[in-house]
Amino acid sequence: MKITGHTKITGIFGYPIEHTLSPVMHNAAFENLGLDYCYVPFLVLPDDLPYAVKSIRALNLRGVNITIPHKEKVMPLLDEIKEEASIIGAVNTIVNTNGKLTGYNTDGIGFIQSLTEKNISLEGKDILIIGAGGAARAIGYYISQKAKSLAISGRTQYKVENLVKDLNRFNKNKNVISLEDVTDIKKYHMIINTTPLGLKGNDPLPLDIGLLRKDQIVYDLIYKKTPLIQKATEKGCLTLDGSEMLIWQGALSFEIWTGKKPDIAVMRSSLLAAIR
């Protein structure tokens, strides 16, 4: 990749950020289309988020992705929030248009697209989400409209209750509940981990593997083979990690910034090579 004075800069704000592989797939996609863009990671401490957002304008960045733990707290710092992101209550993509910062959320659509590729339907299914942060909000918005029921479980009960209330407000089925006791997980067709548990080798598992049935689907939004994915696979479950969701949400961000559709195969091959 050749950096010039005309190169448009994109990137990702997060804390931690060292694990991110988004630069790999975005830069491969830029190069594949011959676009004079580059994508870099930015470590942004929670207290520094307002300054980081101001820097988007000051440094004339074209746009950034937003990841843990900033997806909700970044919203009041922006000039405009697209309706879907406003309903979800989280932003994962910002675009800078002549100094105007607009927030989008592509996580939920990316999640649904990852299931569609695997021919997995949510219709008539009971789903459990572990975690109540920005990612849970994004995918919960879509799941609640398609699934038979959705349960939310998390360590911070007030966040869980707020998420349940928000999802039911916009969901005509009113089928979202909170689940304080995660020992009764056999009824769920799919269990989704949206927490960062698994990023570090010494993290505890987000659920008791012994409670799983082998015909359940376990989806970990972390895009590597976490202990949860490894043990659920050994149990006989169908497992999915976050790499496909990452690809599809990234492709949508790419299109927002550039106005062009990236080659999904290029993004996928570069990401999987980096993971390996």
PDB file of C-alpha atoms in Angstrom:
ATOM      1  CA  MET A   1       0.000   0.000   0.000  1.00  0.00           C
ATOM      2  CA  LYS A   2       1.335   3.419  -1.010  1.00  0.00           C
ATOM      3  CA  ILE A   3       0.485   6.328   1.307  1.00  0.00           C
ATOM      4  CA  THR A   4       0.281   9.722  -0.412  1.00  0.00           C
ATOM      5  CA  GLY A   5      -0.837  13.221   0.459  1.00  0.00           C
ATOM      6  CA  HIS A   6      -4.233  12.325  -1.014  1.00  0.00           C
ATOM      7  CA  THR A   7      -4.742   9.154   1.027  1.00  0.00           C
ATOM      8  CA  LYS A   8      -8.019   9.109   2.949  1.00  0.00           C
ATOM      9  CA  ILE A   9      -7.662   7.754   6.477  1.00  0.00           C
ATOM     10  CA  THR A  10     -10.126   5.443   8.168  1.00  0.00           C
ATOM     11  CA  GLY A  11      -9.694   3.368  11.294  1.00  0.00           C
ATOM     12  CA  ILE A  12     -11.127   1.992  14.502  1.00  0.00           C
ATOM     13  CA  PHE A  13     -11.450   3.418  18.033  1.00  0.00           C
ATOM     14  CA  GLY A  14     -11.422   0.934  20.898  1.00  0.00           C
ATOM     15  CA  TYR A  15      -9.988  -0.126  24.247  1.00  0.00           C
ATOM     16  CA  PRO A  16      -8.389  -2.617  24.121  1.00  0.00           C
ATOM     17  CA  ILE A  17      -7.527  -2.505  20.421  1.00  0.00           C
ATOM     18  CA  GLU A  18      -4.402  -4.655  20.044  1.00  0.00           C
ATOM     19  CA  HIS A  19      -6.453  -7.706  19.067  1.00  0.00           C
ATOM     20  CA  THR A  20      -8.260  -6.058  16.145  1.00  0.00           C
ATOM     21  CA  LEU A  21      -7.928  -7.570  12.667  1.00  0.00           C
ATOM     22  CA  SER A  22     -10.158  -5.011  10.975  1.00  0.00           C
ATOM     23  CA  PRO A  23      -7.143  -3.205   9.435  1.00  0.00           C
ATOM     24  CA  VAL A  24      -6.130  -6.409   7.656  1.00  0.00           C
ATOM     25  CA  MET A  25      -9.404  -6.925   5.819  1.00  0.00           C
ATOM     26  CA  HIS A  26     -10.145  -3.258   5.108  1.00  0.00           C
ATOM     27  CA  ASN A  27      -6.697  -2.503   3.717  1.00  0.00           C
ATOM     28  CA  ALA A  28      -6.875  -5.630   1.548  1.00  0.00           C
ATOM     29  CA  ALA A  29     -10.248  -4.467   0.212  1.00  0.00           C
ATOM     30  CA  PHE A  30      -8.973  -0.931  -0.462  1.00  0.00           C
ATOM     31  CA  GLU A  31      -5.964  -2.277  -2.336  1.00  0.00           C
ATOM     32  CA  ASN A  32      -8.085  -4.719  -4.315  1.00  0.00           C
ATOM     33  CA  LEU A  33     -10.242  -1.853  -5.657  1.00  0.00           C
ATOM     34  CA  GLY A  34      -7.288   0.474  -6.143  1.00  0.00           C
ATOM     35  CA  LEU A  35      -8.654   3.028  -3.662  1.00  0.00           C
ATOM     36  CA  ASP A  36      -6.312   5.572  -2.079  1.00  0.00           C
ATOM     37  CA  TYR A  37      -7.493   4.778   1.450  1.00  0.00           C
ATOM     38  CA  CYS A  38      -5.892   3.213   4.512  1.00  0.00           C
ATOM     39  CA  TYR A  39      -7.251   1.874   7.803  1.00  0.00           C
ATOM     40  CA  VAL A  40      -5.429   2.089  11.148  1.00  0.00           C
ATOM     41  CA  PRO A  41      -6.224   1.152  14.770  1.00  0.00           C
ATOM     42  CA  PHE A  42      -6.486   3.831  17.474  1.00  0.00           C
ATOM     43  CA  LEU A  43      -6.248   2.956  21.169  1.00  0.00           C
ATOM     44  CA  VAL A  44      -8.780   5.285  22.804  1.00  0.00           C
ATOM     45  CA  LEU A  45      -9.152   5.271  26.592  1.00  0.00           C
ATOM     46  CA  PRO A  46     -12.718   5.837  27.821  1.00  0.00           C
ATOM     47  CA  ASP A  47     -11.921   9.275  29.260  1.00  0.00           C
ATOM     48  CA  ASP A  48     -10.302  10.305  25.976  1.00  0.00           C
ATOM     49  CA  LEU A  49     -13.268   9.472  23.731  1.00  0.00           C
ATOM     50  CA  PRO A  50     -14.495  13.102  23.365  1.00  0.00           C
ATOM     51  CA  TYR A  51     -11.025  14.189  22.240  1.00  0.00           C
ATOM     52  CA  ALA A  52     -10.744  11.258  19.845  1.00  0.00           C
ATOM     53  CA  VAL A  53     -14.070  12.142  18.217  1.00  0.00           C
ATOM     54  CA  LYS A  54     -12.957  15.764  17.802  1.00  0.00           C
ATOM     55  CA  SER A  55      -9.792  14.478  16.140  1.00  0.00           C
ATOM     56  CA  ILE A  56     -11.872  12.949  13.344  1.00  0.00           C
ATOM     57  CA  ARG A  57     -12.642  16.483  12.199  1.00  0.00           C
ATOM     58  CA  ALA A  58      -9.278  17.967  13.158  1.00  0.00           C
ATOM     59  CA  LEU A  59      -7.303  15.314  11.235  1.00  0.00           C
ATOM     60  CA  ASN A  60      -9.877  15.060   8.427  1.00  0.00           C
ATOM     61  CA  LEU A  61     -10.339  11.310   8.883  1.00  0.00           C
ATOM     62  CA  ARG A  62     -12.869   9.925   6.420  1.00  0.00           C
ATOM     63  CA  GLY A  63     -14.446   7.742   9.097  1.00  0.00           C
ATOM     64  CA  VAL A  64     -13.912   5.220  11.845  1.00  0.00           C
ATOM     65  CA  ASN A  65     -15.388   2.071  13.292  1.00  0.00           C
ATOM     66  CA  ILE A  66     -16.257   2.095  16.996  1.00  0.00           C
ATOM     67  CA  THR A  67     -15.763  -0.967  19.180  1.00  0.00           C
ATOM     68  CA  ILE A  68     -15.768  -1.927  22.878  1.00  0.00           C
ATOM     69  CA  PRO A  69     -16.369   0.041  25.111  1.00  0.00           C
ATOM     70  CA  HIS A  70     -17.398   3.139  23.141  1.00  0.00           C
ATOM     71  CA  LYS A  71     -20.437   2.158  21.034  1.00  0.00           C
ATOM     72  CA  GLU A  72     -23.035   3.768  23.291  1.00  0.00           C
ATOM     73  CA  LYS A  73     -21.027   6.615  24.804  1.00  0.00           C
ATOM     74  CA  VAL A  74     -19.965   7.968  21.407  1.00  0.00           C
ATOM     75  CA  MET A  75     -23.534   8.796  20.383  1.00  0.00           C
ATOM     76  CA  PRO A  76     -23.983  12.218  22.075  1.00  0.00           C
ATOM     77  CA  LEU A  77     -20.663  13.332  20.586  1.00  0.00           C
ATOM     78  CA  LEU A  78     -21.910  13.094  16.986  1.00  0.00           C
ATOM     79  CA  ASP A  79     -23.808  15.541  14.776  1.00  0.00           C
ATOM     80  CA  GLU A  80     -26.349  13.046  13.456  1.00  0.00           C
ATOM     81  CA  ILE A  81     -27.413   9.495  14.290  1.00  0.00           C
ATOM     82  CA  LYS A  82     -29.136   7.386  11.657  1.00  0.00           C
ATOM     83  CA  GLU A  83     -32.557   6.111  12.721  1.00  0.00           C
ATOM     84  CA  GLU A  84     -31.549   2.461  13.021  1.00  0.00           C
ATOM     85  CA  ALA A  85     -28.532   3.281  15.208  1.00  0.00           C
ATOM     86  CA  SER A  86     -30.697   5.573  17.333  1.00  0.00           C
ATOM     87  CA  ILE A  87     -33.237   2.790  17.924  1.00  0.00           C
ATOM     88  CA  ILE A  88     -30.489   0.277  18.676  1.00  0.00           C
ATOM     89  CA  GLY A  89     -28.787   2.732  20.998  1.00  0.00           C
ATOM     90  CA  ALA A  90     -25.265   2.071  19.725  1.00  0.00           C
ATOM     91  CA  VAL A  91     -22.983   3.259  16.920  1.00  0.00           C
ATOM     92  CA  ASN A  92     -20.229   1.210  15.324  1.00  0.00           C
ATOM     93  CA  THR A  93     -19.493   3.348  12.250  1.00  0.00           C
ATOM     94  CA  ILE A  94     -18.885   7.078  11.860  1.00  0.00           C
ATOM     95  CA  VAL A  95     -18.528   8.907   8.562  1.00  0.00           C
ATOM     96  CA  ASN A  96     -17.055  12.401   8.262  1.00  0.00           C
ATOM     97  CA  THR A  97     -18.713  14.488   5.551  1.00  0.00           C
ATOM     98  CA  ASN A  98     -17.077  17.918   5.409  1.00  0.00           C
ATOM     99  CA  GLY A  99     -16.791  18.002   9.186  1.00  0.00           C
ATOM    100  CA  LYS A 100     -20.261  16.594   9.885  1.00  0.00           C
ATOM    101  CA  LEU A 101     -20.038  13.330  11.837  1.00  0.00           C
ATOM    102  CA  THR A 102     -22.845  10.826  11.241  1.00  0.00           C
ATOM    103  CA  GLY A 103     -23.258   7.602  13.217  1.00  0.00           C
ATOM    104  CA  TYR A 104     -24.452   4.273  11.795  1.00  0.00           C
ATOM    105  CA  ASN A 105     -24.818   0.767  13.123  1.00  0.00           C
ATOM    106  CA  THR A 106     -23.869  -2.080  10.761  1.00  0.00           C
ATOM    107  CA  ASP A 107     -23.399  -4.785  13.431  1.00  0.00           C
ATOM    108  CA  GLY A 108     -26.951  -6.114  13.359  1.00  0.00           C
ATOM    109  CA  ILE A 109     -27.185  -6.381   9.596  1.00  0.00           C
ATOM    110  CA  GLY A 110     -23.762  -8.025   9.529  1.00  0.00           C
ATOM    111  CA  PHE A 111     -24.906 -10.595  12.086  1.00  0.00           C
ATOM    112  CA  ILE A 112     -28.052 -11.457  10.108  1.00  0.00           C
ATOM    113  CA  GLN A 113     -26.058 -11.740   6.885  1.00  0.00           C
ATOM    114  CA  SER A 114     -23.641 -14.174   8.561  1.00  0.00           C
ATOM    115  CA  LEU A 115     -26.591 -16.432   9.454  1.00  0.00           C
ATOM    116  CA  THR A 116     -28.117 -16.124   5.992  1.00  0.00           C
ATOM    117  CA  GLU A 117     -24.875 -17.360   4.437  1.00  0.00           C
ATOM    118  CA  LYS A 118     -25.072 -20.481   6.624  1.00  0.00           C
ATOM    119  CA  ASN A 119     -28.781 -21.002   5.841  1.00  0.00           C
ATOM    120  CA  ILE A 120     -29.652 -20.521   9.519  1.00  0.00           C
ATOM    121  CA  SER A 121     -33.132 -19.151  10.130  1.00  0.00           C
ATOM    122  CA  LEU A 122     -34.326 -17.428  13.306  1.00  0.00           C
ATOM    123  CA  GLU A 123     -37.993 -18.001  12.560  1.00  0.00           C
ATOM    124  CA  GLY A 124     -39.756 -19.894  15.355  1.00  0.00           C
ATOM    125  CA  LYS A 125     -36.555 -20.128  17.411  1.00  0.00           C
ATOM    126  CA  ASP A 126     -35.827 -19.355  21.069  1.00  0.00           C
ATOM    127  CA  ILE A 127     -32.592 -17.369  21.361  1.00  0.00           C
ATOM    128  CA  LEU A 128     -30.379 -16.451  24.329  1.00  0.00           C
ATOM    129  CA  ILE A 129     -27.962 -13.509  24.272  1.00  0.00           C
ATOM    130  CA  ILE A 130     -25.282 -13.259  26.961  1.00  0.00           C
ATOM    131  CA  GLY A 131     -24.273  -9.645  27.494  1.00  0.00           C
ATOM    132  CA  ALA A 132     -26.140  -6.345  27.280  1.00  0.00           C
ATOM    133  CA  GLY A 133     -23.688  -3.968  25.604  1.00  0.00           C
ATOM    134  CA  GLY A 134     -23.659  -2.336  22.178  1.00  0.00           C
ATOM    135  CA  ALA A 135     -23.279  -5.581  20.206  1.00  0.00           C
ATOM    136  CA  ALA A 136     -26.170  -7.184  22.107  1.00  0.00           C
ATOM    137  CA  ARG A 137     -28.317  -4.175  21.322  1.00  0.00           C
ATOM    138  CA  ALA A 138     -27.498  -4.318  17.617  1.00  0.00           C
ATOM    139  CA  ILE A 139     -28.173  -8.007  17.072  1.00  0.00           C
ATOM    140  CA  GLY A 140     -31.048  -8.059  19.580  1.00  0.00           C
ATOM    141  CA  TYR A 141     -32.876  -5.447  17.495  1.00  0.00           C
ATOM    142  CA  TYR A 142     -32.983  -7.837  14.542  1.00  0.00           C
ATOM    143  CA  ILE A 143     -33.351 -11.100  16.447  1.00  0.00           C
ATOM    144  CA  SER A 144     -36.380  -9.855  18.401  1.00  0.00           C
ATOM    145  CA  GLN A 145     -38.201  -9.148  15.140  1.00  0.00           C
ATOM    146  CA  LYS A 146     -37.508 -12.581  13.668  1.00  0.00           C
ATOM    147  CA  ALA A 147     -37.278 -15.113  16.511  1.00  0.00           C
ATOM    148  CA  LYS A 148     -40.052 -16.683  18.566  1.00  0.00           C
ATOM    149  CA  SER A 149     -38.449 -15.397  21.780  1.00  0.00           C
ATOM    150  CA  LEU A 150     -35.279 -13.693  22.964  1.00  0.00           C
ATOM    151  CA  ALA A 151     -33.766 -13.856  26.458  1.00  0.00           C
ATOM    152  CA  ILE A 152     -31.002 -11.502  27.632  1.00  0.00           C
ATOM    153  CA  SER A 153     -28.582 -12.366  30.445  1.00  0.00           C
ATOM    154  CA  GLY A 154     -25.721 -10.272  31.808  1.00  0.00           C
ATOM    155  CA  ARG A 155     -23.681  -9.369  34.854  1.00  0.00           C
ATOM    156  CA  THR A 156     -25.164  -5.874  35.170  1.00  0.00           C
ATOM    157  CA  GLN A 157     -28.878  -6.384  35.721  1.00  0.00           C
ATOM    158  CA  TYR A 158     -29.974  -2.784  35.182  1.00  0.00           C
ATOM    159  CA  LYS A 159     -28.335  -2.826  31.731  1.00  0.00           C
ATOM    160  CA  VAL A 160     -30.125  -6.070  30.930  1.00  0.00           C
ATOM    161  CA  GLU A 161     -33.492  -4.648  32.039  1.00  0.00           C
ATOM    162  CA  ASN A 162     -32.938  -1.453  30.052  1.00  0.00           C
ATOM    163  CA  LEU A 163     -32.094  -3.451  26.935  1.00  0.00           C
ATOM    164  CA  VAL A 164     -35.162  -5.676  27.347  1.00  0.00           C
ATOM    165  CA  LYS A 165     -37.372  -2.603  27.747  1.00  0.00           C
ATOM    166  CA  ASP A 166     -35.847  -0.859  24.723  1.00  0.00           C
ATOM    167  CA  LEU A 167     -36.138  -3.892  22.449  1.00  0.00           C
ATOM    168  CA  ASN A 168     -39.761  -4.508  23.400  1.00  0.00           C
ATOM    169  CA  ARG A 169     -40.569  -0.848  22.762  1.00  0.00           C
ATOM    170  CA  PHE A 170     -39.679  -1.204  19.089  1.00  0.00           C
ATOM    171  CA  ASN A 171     -40.619  -4.845  18.647  1.00  0.00           C
ATOM    172  CA  LYS A 172     -44.277  -5.545  17.895  1.00  0.00           C
ATOM    173  CA  ASN A 173     -43.950  -9.124  19.215  1.00  0.00           C
ATOM    174  CA  LYS A 174     -42.919  -7.934  22.724  1.00  0.00           C
ATOM    175  CA  ASN A 175     -41.064 -11.252  23.052  1.00  0.00           C
ATOM    176  CA  VAL A 176     -37.875 -10.184  24.879  1.00  0.00           C
ATOM    177  CA  ILE A 177     -37.278 -11.165  28.526  1.00  0.00           C
ATOM    178  CA  SER A 178     -34.412 -10.949  31.011  1.00  0.00           C
ATOM    179  CA  LEU A 179     -32.842 -14.154  32.314  1.00  0.00           C
ATOM    180  CA  GLU A 180     -31.032 -13.945  35.652  1.00  0.00           C
ATOM    181  CA  ASP A 181     -30.387 -17.691  35.988  1.00  0.00           C
ATOM    182  CA  VAL A 182     -28.421 -19.032  33.011  1.00  0.00           C
ATOM    183  CA  THR A 183     -28.535 -22.649  34.201  1.00  0.00           C
ATOM    184  CA  ASP A 184     -31.718 -23.308  32.215  1.00  0.00           C
ATOM    185  CA  ILE A 185     -30.280 -23.021  28.708  1.00  0.00           C
ATOM    186  CA  LYS A 186     -31.486 -26.262  27.143  1.00  0.00           C
ATOM    187  CA  LYS A 187     -34.624 -24.652  25.661  1.00  0.00           C
ATOM    188  CA  TYR A 188     -32.659 -22.243  23.467  1.00  0.00           C
ATOM    189  CA  HIS A 189     -31.923 -23.082  19.847  1.00  0.00           C
ATOM    190  CA  MET A 190     -29.065 -20.586  19.721  1.00  0.00           C
ATOM    191  CA  ILE A 191     -26.859 -19.071  22.424  1.00  0.00           C
ATOM    192  CA  ILE A 192     -24.865 -15.965  21.547  1.00  0.00           C
ATOM    193  CA  ASN A 193     -21.951 -14.575  23.567  1.00  0.00           C
ATOM    194  CA  THR A 194     -21.598 -10.822  23.049  1.00  0.00           C
ATOM    195  CA  THR A 195     -19.258 -10.267  26.014  1.00  0.00           C
ATOM    196  CA  PRO A 196     -15.453  -9.937  25.741  1.00  0.00           C
ATOM    197  CA  LEU A 197     -15.014 -13.133  27.812  1.00  0.00           C
ATOM    198  CA  GLY A 198     -12.649 -15.247  25.736  1.00  0.00           C
ATOM    199  CA  LEU A 199     -10.393 -12.479  24.467  1.00  0.00           C
ATOM    200  CA  LYS A 200      -7.897 -13.353  27.202  1.00  0.00           C
ATOM    201  CA  GLY A 201      -6.674 -16.868  27.841  1.00  0.00           C
ATOM    202  CA  ASN A 202      -7.560 -16.785  31.537  1.00  0.00           C
ATOM    203  CA  ASP A 203     -11.137 -15.535  31.074  1.00  0.00           C
ATOM    204  CA  PRO A 204     -13.902 -17.633  32.623  1.00  0.00           C
ATOM    205  CA  LEU A 205     -16.409 -19.235  30.260  1.00  0.00           C
ATOM    206  CA  PRO A 206     -19.598 -17.179  29.804  1.00  0.00           C
ATOM    207  CA  LEU A 207     -21.732 -20.301  30.362  1.00  0.00           C
ATOM    208  CA  ASP A 208     -21.540 -23.840  31.733  1.00  0.00           C
ATOM    209  CA  ILE A 209     -20.600 -26.077  28.790  1.00  0.00           C
ATOM    210  CA  GLY A 210     -22.034 -29.098  30.591  1.00  0.00           C
ATOM    211  CA  LEU A 211     -25.531 -27.645  30.225  1.00  0.00           C
ATOM    212  CA  LEU A 212     -25.441 -27.575  26.423  1.00  0.00           C
ATOM    213  CA  ARG A 213     -27.245 -29.978  24.095  1.00  0.00           C
ATOM    214  CA  LYS A 214     -25.331 -31.120  21.035  1.00  0.00           C
ATOM    215  CA  ASP A 215     -28.049 -29.875  18.680  1.00  0.00           C
ATOM    216  CA  GLN A 216     -27.743 -26.261  19.853  1.00  0.00           C
ATOM    217  CA  ILE A 217     -25.997 -23.447  17.985  1.00  0.00           C
ATOM    218  CA  VAL A 218     -23.325 -21.512  19.896  1.00  0.00           C
ATOM    219  CA  TYR A 219     -22.258 -18.187  18.370  1.00  0.00           C
ATOM    220  CA  ASP A 220     -19.367 -16.241  19.926  1.00  0.00           C
ATOM    221  CA  LEU A 221     -19.010 -12.728  18.509  1.00  0.00           C
ATOM    222  CA  ILE A 222     -15.273 -12.784  19.271  1.00  0.00           C
ATOM    223  CA  TYR A 223     -13.618 -13.542  15.947  1.00  0.00           C
ATOM    224  CA  LYS A 224     -11.242 -16.243  17.036  1.00  0.00           C
ATOM    225  CA  LYS A 225     -11.568 -19.790  18.319  1.00  0.00           C
ATOM    226  CA  THR A 226     -12.313 -19.002  21.958  1.00  0.00           C
ATOM    227  CA  PRO A 227     -12.470 -21.665  24.698  1.00  0.00           C
ATOM    228  CA  LEU A 228     -16.273 -21.391  24.417  1.00  0.00           C
ATOM    229  CA  ILE A 229     -16.180 -22.263  20.715  1.00  0.00           C
ATOM    230  CA  GLN A 230     -13.648 -25.042  21.216  1.00  0.00           C
ATOM    231  CA  LYS A 231     -15.563 -26.709  24.047  1.00  0.00           C
ATOM    232  CA  ALA A 232     -18.970 -26.281  22.406  1.00  0.00           C
ATOM    233  CA  THR A 233     -17.578 -27.858  19.223  1.00  0.00           C
ATOM    234  CA  GLU A 234     -16.266 -30.796  21.244  1.00  0.00           C
ATOM    235  CA  LYS A 235     -19.741 -31.091  22.791  1.00  0.00           C
ATOM    236  CA  GLY A 236     -21.180 -31.522  19.285  1.00  0.00           C
ATOM    237  CA  CYS A 237     -22.792 -28.098  18.919  1.00  0.00           C
ATOM    238  CA  LEU A 238     -22.822 -26.163  15.655  1.00  0.00           C
ATOM    239  CA  THR A 239     -20.480 -23.259  16.389  1.00  0.00           C
ATOM    240  CA  LEU A 240     -19.908 -19.892  14.747  1.00  0.00           C
ATOM    241  CA  ASP A 241     -17.330 -17.263  15.647  1.00  0.00           C
ATOM    242  CA  GLY A 242     -17.495 -13.561  14.954  1.00  0.00           C
ATOM    243  CA  SER A 243     -15.328 -13.525  11.830  1.00  0.00           C
ATOM    244  CA  GLU A 244     -18.259 -13.636   9.394  1.00  0.00           C
ATOM    245  CA  MET A 245     -20.198 -10.952  11.258  1.00  0.00           C
ATOM    246  CA  LEU A 246     -17.017  -8.871  11.312  1.00  0.00           C
ATOM    247  CA  ILE A 247     -16.648  -9.246   7.546  1.00  0.00           C
ATOM    248  CA  TRP A 248     -20.234  -8.251   6.763  1.00  0.00           C
ATOM    249  CA  GLN A 249     -20.464  -5.317   9.170  1.00  0.00           C
ATOM    250  CA  GLY A 250     -17.084  -4.167   7.851  1.00  0.00           C
ATOM    251  CA  ALA A 251     -18.262  -4.417   4.249  1.00  0.00           C
ATOM    252  CA  LEU A 252     -21.182  -2.127   5.057  1.00  0.00           C
ATOM    253  CA  SER A 253     -18.864   0.381   6.771  1.00  0.00           C
ATOM    254  CA  PHE A 254     -16.553   0.231   3.757  1.00  0.00           C
ATOM    255  CA  GLU A 255     -19.454   1.094   1.454  1.00  0.00           C
ATOM    256  CA  ILE A 256     -20.564   3.989   3.679  1.00  0.00           C
ATOM    257  CA  TRP A 257     -17.072   5.521   3.548  1.00  0.00           C
ATOM    258  CA  THR A 258     -16.225   4.898  -0.104  1.00  0.00           C
ATOM    259  CA  GLY A 259     -19.538   4.522  -1.931  1.00  0.00           C
ATOM    260  CA  LYS A 260     -18.242   1.232  -3.350  1.00  0.00           C
ATOM    261  CA  LYS A 261     -18.955  -2.406  -2.503  1.00  0.00           C
ATOM    262  CA  PRO A 262     -15.848  -4.349  -1.430  1.00  0.00           C
ATOM    263  CA  ASP A 263     -15.006  -7.835  -2.641  1.00  0.00           C
ATOM    264  CA  ILE A 264     -16.249 -10.043   0.214  1.00  0.00           C
ATOM    265  CA  ALA A 265     -13.964 -12.898  -0.853  1.00  0.00           C
ATOM    266  CA  VAL A 266     -10.918 -10.624  -0.521  1.00  0.00           C
ATOM    267  CA  MET A 267     -11.996  -9.442   2.928  1.00  0.00           C
ATOM    268  CA  ARG A 268     -12.680 -13.005   4.063  1.00  0.00           C
ATOM    269  CA  SER A 269      -9.422 -14.512   2.782  1.00  0.00           C
ATOM    270  CA  SER A 270      -7.273 -11.750   4.280  1.00  0.00           C
ATOM    271  CA  LEU A 271      -9.055 -11.971   7.641  1.00  0.00           C
ATOM    272  CA  LEU A 272      -8.903 -15.748   7.886  1.00  0.00           C
ATOM    273  CA  ALA A 273      -5.234 -15.741   6.918  1.00  0.00           C
ATOM    274  CA  ALA A 274      -4.534 -13.260   9.725  1.00  0.00           C
ATOM    275  CA  ILE A 275      -6.522 -15.361  12.212  1.00  0.00           C
ATOM    276  CA  ARG A 276      -4.588 -18.471  11.252  1.00  0.00           C
TER     277      ARG A 276
END
